[in-house]
Tab-separated table of C-alpha atoms in Angstrom:
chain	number	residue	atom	x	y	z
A	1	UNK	CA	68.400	83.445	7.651
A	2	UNK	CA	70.392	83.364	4.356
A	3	UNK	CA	70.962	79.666	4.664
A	4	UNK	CA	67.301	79.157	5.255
A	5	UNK	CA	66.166	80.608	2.252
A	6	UNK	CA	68.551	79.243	0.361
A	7	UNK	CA	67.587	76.190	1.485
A	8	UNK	CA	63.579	76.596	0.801
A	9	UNK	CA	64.538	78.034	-2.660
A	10	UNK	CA	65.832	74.567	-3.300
A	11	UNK	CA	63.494	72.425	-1.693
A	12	UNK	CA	61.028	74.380	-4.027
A	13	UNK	CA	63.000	74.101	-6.982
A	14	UNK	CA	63.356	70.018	-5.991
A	15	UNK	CA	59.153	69.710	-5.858
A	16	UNK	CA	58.921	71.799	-9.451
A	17	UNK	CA	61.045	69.226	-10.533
A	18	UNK	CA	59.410	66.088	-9.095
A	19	UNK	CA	56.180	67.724	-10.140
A	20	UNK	CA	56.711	68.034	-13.511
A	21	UNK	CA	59.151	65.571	-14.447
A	22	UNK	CA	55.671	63.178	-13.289
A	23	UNK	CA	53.496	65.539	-15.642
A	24	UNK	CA	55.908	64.901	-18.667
A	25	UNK	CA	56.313	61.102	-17.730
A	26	UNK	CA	52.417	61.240	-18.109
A	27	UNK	CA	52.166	63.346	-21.186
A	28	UNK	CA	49.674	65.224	-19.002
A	29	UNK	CA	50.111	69.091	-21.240
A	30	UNK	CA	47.034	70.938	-18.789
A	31	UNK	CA	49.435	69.550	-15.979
A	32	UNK	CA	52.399	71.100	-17.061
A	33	UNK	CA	50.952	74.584	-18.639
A	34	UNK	CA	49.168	74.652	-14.798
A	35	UNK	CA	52.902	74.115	-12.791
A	36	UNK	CA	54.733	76.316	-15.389
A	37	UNK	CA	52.107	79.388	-14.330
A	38	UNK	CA	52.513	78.037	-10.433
A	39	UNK	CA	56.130	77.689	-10.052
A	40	UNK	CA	56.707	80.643	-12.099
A	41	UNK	CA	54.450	82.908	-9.520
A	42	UNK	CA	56.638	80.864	-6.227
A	43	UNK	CA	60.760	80.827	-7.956
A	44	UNK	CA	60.747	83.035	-10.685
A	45	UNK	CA	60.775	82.463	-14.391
A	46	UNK	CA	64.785	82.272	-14.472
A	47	UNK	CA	65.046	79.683	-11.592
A	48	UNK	CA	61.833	77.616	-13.138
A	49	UNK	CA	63.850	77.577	-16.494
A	50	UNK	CA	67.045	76.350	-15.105
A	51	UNK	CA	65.059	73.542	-13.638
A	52	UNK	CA	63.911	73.089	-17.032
A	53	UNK	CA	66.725	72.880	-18.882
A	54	UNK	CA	69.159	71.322	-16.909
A	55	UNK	CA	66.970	68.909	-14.950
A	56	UNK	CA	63.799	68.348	-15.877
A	57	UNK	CA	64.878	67.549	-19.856
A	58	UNK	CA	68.109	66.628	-18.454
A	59	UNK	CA	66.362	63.803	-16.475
A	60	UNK	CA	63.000	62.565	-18.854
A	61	UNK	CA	63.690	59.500	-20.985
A	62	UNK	CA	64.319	60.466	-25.053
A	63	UNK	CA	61.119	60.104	-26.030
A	64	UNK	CA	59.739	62.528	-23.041
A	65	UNK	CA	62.224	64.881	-24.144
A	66	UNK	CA	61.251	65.085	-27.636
A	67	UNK	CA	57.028	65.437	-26.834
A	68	UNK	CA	57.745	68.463	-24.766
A	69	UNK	CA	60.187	70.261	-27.755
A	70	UNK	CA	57.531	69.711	-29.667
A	71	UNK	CA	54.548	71.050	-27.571
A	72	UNK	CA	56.022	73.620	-26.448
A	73	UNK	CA	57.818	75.416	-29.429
A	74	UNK	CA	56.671	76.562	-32.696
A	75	UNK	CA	57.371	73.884	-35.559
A	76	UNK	CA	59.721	75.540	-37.182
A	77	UNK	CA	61.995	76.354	-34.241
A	78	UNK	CA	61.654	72.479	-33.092
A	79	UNK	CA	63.065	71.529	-36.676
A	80	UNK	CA	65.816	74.332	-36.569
A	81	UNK	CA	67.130	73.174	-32.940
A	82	UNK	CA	66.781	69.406	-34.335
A	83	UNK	CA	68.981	70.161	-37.080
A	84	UNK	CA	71.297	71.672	-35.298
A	85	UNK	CA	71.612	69.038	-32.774
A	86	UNK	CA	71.959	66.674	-35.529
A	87	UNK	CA	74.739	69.094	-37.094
A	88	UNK	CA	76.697	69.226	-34.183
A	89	UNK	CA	76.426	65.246	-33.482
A	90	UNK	CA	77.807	64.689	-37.074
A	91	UNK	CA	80.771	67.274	-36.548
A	92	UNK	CA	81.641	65.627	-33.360
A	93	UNK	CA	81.833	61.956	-35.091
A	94	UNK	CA	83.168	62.932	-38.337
A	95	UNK	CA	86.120	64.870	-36.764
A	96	UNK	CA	87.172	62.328	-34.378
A	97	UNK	CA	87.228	60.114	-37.446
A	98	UNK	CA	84.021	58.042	-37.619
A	99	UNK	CA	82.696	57.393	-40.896
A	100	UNK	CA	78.670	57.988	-42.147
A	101	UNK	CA	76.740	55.006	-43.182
A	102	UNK	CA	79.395	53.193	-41.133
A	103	UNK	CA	79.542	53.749	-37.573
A	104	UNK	CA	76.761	56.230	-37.590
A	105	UNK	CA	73.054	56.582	-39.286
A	106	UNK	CA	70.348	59.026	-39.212
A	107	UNK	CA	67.268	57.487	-39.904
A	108	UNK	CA	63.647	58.387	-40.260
A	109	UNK	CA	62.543	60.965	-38.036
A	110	UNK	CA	66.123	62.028	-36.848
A	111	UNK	CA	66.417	59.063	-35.030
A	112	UNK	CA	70.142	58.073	-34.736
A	113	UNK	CA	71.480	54.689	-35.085
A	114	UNK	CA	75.175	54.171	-33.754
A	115	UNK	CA	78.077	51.568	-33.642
A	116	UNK	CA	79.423	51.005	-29.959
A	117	UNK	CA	82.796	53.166	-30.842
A	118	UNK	CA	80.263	55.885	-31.709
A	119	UNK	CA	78.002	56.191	-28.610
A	120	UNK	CA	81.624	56.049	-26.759
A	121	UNK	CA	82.970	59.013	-28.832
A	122	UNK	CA	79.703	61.074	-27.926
A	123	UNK	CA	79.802	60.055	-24.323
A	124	UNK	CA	83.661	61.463	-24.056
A	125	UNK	CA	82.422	64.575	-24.863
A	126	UNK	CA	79.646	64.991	-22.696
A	127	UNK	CA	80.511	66.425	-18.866
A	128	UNK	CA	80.647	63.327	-16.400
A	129	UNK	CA	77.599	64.093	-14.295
A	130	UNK	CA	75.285	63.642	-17.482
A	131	UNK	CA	77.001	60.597	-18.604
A	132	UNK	CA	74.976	58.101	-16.961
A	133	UNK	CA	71.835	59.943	-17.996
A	134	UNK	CA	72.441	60.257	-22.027
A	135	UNK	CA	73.806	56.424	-21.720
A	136	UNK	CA	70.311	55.234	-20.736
A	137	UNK	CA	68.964	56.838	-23.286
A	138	UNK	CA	71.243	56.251	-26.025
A	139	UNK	CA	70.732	52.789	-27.960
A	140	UNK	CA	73.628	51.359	-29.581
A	141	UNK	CA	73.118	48.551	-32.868
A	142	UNK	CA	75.583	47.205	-35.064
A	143	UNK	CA	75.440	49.068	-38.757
A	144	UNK	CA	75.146	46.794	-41.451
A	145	UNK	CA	76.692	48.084	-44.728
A	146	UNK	CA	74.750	47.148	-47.474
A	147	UNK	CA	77.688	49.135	-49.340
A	148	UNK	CA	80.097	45.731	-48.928
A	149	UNK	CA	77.004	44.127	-49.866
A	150	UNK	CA	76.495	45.538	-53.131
A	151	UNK	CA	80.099	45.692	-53.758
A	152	UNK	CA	80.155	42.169	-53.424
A	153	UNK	CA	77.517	41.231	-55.988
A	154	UNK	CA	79.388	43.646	-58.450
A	155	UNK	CA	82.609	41.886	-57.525
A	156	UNK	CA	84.752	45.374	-58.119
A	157	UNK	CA	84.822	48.680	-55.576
A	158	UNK	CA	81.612	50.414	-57.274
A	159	UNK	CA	81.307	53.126	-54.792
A	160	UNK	CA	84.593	54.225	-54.370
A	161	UNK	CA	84.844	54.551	-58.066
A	162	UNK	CA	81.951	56.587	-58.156
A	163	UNK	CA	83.121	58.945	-55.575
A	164	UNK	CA	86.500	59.793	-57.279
A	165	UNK	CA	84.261	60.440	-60.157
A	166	UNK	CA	81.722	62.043	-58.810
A	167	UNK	CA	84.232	64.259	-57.096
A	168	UNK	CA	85.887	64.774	-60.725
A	169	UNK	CA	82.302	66.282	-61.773
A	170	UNK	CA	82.372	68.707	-58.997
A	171	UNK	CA	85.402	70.302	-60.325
A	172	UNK	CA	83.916	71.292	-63.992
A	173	UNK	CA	80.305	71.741	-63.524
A	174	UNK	CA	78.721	74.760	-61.637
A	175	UNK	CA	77.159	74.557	-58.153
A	176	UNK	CA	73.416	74.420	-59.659
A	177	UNK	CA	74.718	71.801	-61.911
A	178	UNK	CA	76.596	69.814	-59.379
A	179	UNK	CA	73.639	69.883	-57.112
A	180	UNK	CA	71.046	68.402	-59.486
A	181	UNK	CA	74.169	65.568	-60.713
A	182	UNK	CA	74.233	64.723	-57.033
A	183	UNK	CA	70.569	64.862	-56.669
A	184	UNK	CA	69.801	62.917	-59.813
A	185	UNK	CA	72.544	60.367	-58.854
A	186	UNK	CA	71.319	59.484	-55.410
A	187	UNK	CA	67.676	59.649	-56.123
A	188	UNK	CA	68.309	56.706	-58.756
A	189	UNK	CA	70.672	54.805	-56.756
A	190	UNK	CA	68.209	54.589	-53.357
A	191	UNK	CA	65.371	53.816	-55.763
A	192	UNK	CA	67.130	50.835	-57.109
A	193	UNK	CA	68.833	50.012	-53.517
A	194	UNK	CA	66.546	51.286	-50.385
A	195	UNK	CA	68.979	49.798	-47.856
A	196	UNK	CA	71.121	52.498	-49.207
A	197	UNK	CA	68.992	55.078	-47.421
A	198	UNK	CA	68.614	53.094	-44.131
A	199	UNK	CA	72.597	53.659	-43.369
A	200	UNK	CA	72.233	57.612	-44.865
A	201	UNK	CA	74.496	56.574	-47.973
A	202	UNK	CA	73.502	60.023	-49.064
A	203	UNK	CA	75.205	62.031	-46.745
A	204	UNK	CA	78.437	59.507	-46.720
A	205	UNK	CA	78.633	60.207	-49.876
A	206	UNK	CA	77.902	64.055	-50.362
A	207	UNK	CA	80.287	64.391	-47.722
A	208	UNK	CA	83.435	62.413	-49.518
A	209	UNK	CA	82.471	64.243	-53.032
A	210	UNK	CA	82.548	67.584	-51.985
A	211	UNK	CA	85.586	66.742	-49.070
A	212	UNK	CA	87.994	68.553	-51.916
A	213	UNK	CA	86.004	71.700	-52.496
A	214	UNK	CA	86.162	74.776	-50.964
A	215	UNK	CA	83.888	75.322	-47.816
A	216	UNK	CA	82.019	78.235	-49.392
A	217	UNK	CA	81.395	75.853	-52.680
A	218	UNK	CA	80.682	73.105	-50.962
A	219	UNK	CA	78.013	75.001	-48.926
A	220	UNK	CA	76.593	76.496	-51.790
A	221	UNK	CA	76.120	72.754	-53.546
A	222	UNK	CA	74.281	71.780	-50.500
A	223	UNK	CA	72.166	75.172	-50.026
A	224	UNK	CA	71.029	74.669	-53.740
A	225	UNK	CA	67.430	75.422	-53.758
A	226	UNK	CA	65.875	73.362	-56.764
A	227	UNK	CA	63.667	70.997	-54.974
A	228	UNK	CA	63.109	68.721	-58.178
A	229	UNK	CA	66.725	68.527	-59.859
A	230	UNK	CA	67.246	67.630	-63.604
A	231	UNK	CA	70.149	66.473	-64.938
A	232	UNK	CA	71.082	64.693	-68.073
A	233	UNK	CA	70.924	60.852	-67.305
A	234	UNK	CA	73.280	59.726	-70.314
A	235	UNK	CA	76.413	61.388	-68.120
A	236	UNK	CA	75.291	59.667	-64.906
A	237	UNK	CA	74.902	56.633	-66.957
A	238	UNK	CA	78.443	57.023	-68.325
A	239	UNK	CA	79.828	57.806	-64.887
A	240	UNK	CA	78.134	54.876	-63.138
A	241	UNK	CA	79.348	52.620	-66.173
A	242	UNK	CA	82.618	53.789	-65.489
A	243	UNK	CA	82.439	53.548	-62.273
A	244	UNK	CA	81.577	49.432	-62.793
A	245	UNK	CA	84.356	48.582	-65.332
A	246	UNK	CA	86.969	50.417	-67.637
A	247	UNK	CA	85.590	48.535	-70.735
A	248	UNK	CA	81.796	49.929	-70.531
A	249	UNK	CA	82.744	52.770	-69.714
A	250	UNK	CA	85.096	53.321	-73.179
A	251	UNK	CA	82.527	51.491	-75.726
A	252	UNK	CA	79.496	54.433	-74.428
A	253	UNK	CA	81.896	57.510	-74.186
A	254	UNK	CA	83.719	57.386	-77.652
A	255	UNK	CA	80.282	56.919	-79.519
A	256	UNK	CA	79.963	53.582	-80.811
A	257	UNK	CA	75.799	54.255	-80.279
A	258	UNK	CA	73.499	53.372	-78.075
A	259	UNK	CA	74.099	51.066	-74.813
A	260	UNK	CA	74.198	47.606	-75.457
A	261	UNK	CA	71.793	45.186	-73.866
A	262	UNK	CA	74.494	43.939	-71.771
A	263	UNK	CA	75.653	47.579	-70.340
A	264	UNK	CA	71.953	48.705	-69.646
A	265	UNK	CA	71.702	45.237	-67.957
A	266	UNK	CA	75.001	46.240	-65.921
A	267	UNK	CA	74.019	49.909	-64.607
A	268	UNK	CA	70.448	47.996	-63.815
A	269	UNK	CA	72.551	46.416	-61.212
A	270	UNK	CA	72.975	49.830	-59.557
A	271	UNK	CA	70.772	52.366	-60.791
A	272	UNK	CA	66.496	53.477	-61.171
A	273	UNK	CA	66.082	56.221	-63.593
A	274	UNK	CA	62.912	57.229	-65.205
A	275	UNK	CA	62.395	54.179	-65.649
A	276	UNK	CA	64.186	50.938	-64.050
A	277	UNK	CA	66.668	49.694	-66.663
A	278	UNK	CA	65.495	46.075	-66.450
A	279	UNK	CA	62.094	47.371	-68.153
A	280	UNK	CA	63.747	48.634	-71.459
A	281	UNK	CA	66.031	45.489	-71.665
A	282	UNK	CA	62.794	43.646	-71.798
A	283	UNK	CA	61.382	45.130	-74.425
A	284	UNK	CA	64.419	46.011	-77.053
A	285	UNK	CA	64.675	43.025	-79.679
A	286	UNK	CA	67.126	40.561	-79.565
């Protein structure tokens, strides 16, 4: 008799299942609210959520997946679970020794772009009988890095200068301060290179600044709460001069004036401030 109903309780749990995994694939929400208060009533609310969890969203394609999160929990908790999917994604890459920007992206709408030795790394950690599953769903694409790019144009290793820097500038401003330099500094380098954004630059390069600090100061520069940072442009200026040759650098910092045409020409290359660079090199006299 045992067996029996053991065996009913999963050919009911196998038609809540088939029933609503065809209500998601249809986007049909009256559907689903309708089986949720049926199946409920026939296997319980624990058994129904189980089939929920680990089959139902186990099962629905990505896109499936993400329409029911959303319908079905407040905003707020959608973008906190989101986040901390993402969060746990990046700690999984970064400590296995994959690199932001370069074999992993998050674009747009947390959508995740990832090299082949990525979506491999993420697979290995997921239990075999969901392998198959997350594969199908998971869409590898080659990274460009409009980092070598760049580099190239400059003809000298821009970025990586401007990370030892930048990391320099962690060490003797304050977190508020650090956080609007780092703010300040990206916002004006996307602006002038959008590509930059497209391979999340940003959070390559947060991450290798603050890779020295603490983990308390680091989380504090990150958890700053000015949503529109200001920060004195003439020391990002000297830092991303720096950061493009020795010589600039020397003829801004020990105060022989104002930039020449040639320097503002230079960080123009790199940089969108207040306003692009290219705009006052037009219009100062020659």
């Amino acid at each position: 008799m045992k067996i029996n109903l053991f065996r009913r309780d999963k050919d009911q749990a196998t038609t809540a299942k088939r029933q609503l995994l065809e209500a998601l694939r249809c986007r049909d929400l009256a559907a689903i609210n309708t089986l949720i208060a049926r199946w409920q009533k026939t296997i319980g609310e624990e058994k129904l959520t189980d089939v929920i969890v680990n089959q139902v969203m186990v099962e629905c394609d990505s896109d499936s997946h993400r329409w029911f999160l959303q319908r079905f929990l407040e905003q707020s908790k959608y973008q906190q679970m989101q986040q901390q999917a993402q969060n746990h994604v990046f700690h999984i890459l970064v400590n296995t020794g994959l690199e932001p920007g370069k074999d992993f992206s998050f674009g747009s709408d947390s959508e995740m772009i990832i090299s082949d030795r990525a979506k491999q790394t993420l697979l290995n950690h997921l239990p075999q009988e969901h392998r198959a599953l997350f594969e199908a769903q998971l869409q590898s694409s080659p990274i460009s890095d409009p980092i070598i790019a760049i580099e190239q144009q400059l003809g000298c290793a821009f970025f990586t200068n401007l990370t030892k820097i930048a990391s320099e500038q962690m060490q003797v401003l304050d977190n508020s301060q650090a956080a609007a330099y780092l703010g300040v500094l990206l916002a004006g380098l996307i602006k002038r290179h959008p590509a930059l954004q497209e391979v999340d630059f940003p959070t390559r390069f947060i991450f290798n600044v603050l890779q020295g600090l603490s983990p308390e100061r680091a989380t504090a520069i990150l958890n700053d709460e000015e949503t529109n940072p200001q920060f004195d442009e003439s020391i990002i200026c000297q830092d991303l001069l720096a950061s493009l040759g020795e010589h600039q650098f020397h003829s801004l910092a020990e105060g022989e004036g104002n930039m020449s045409v040639e320097q503002l020409k230079q960080l123009d290359l790199v940089w969108f401030g207040e306003r692009r660079l290219a705009e006052i090199v037009a219009v100062i006299p020659r």
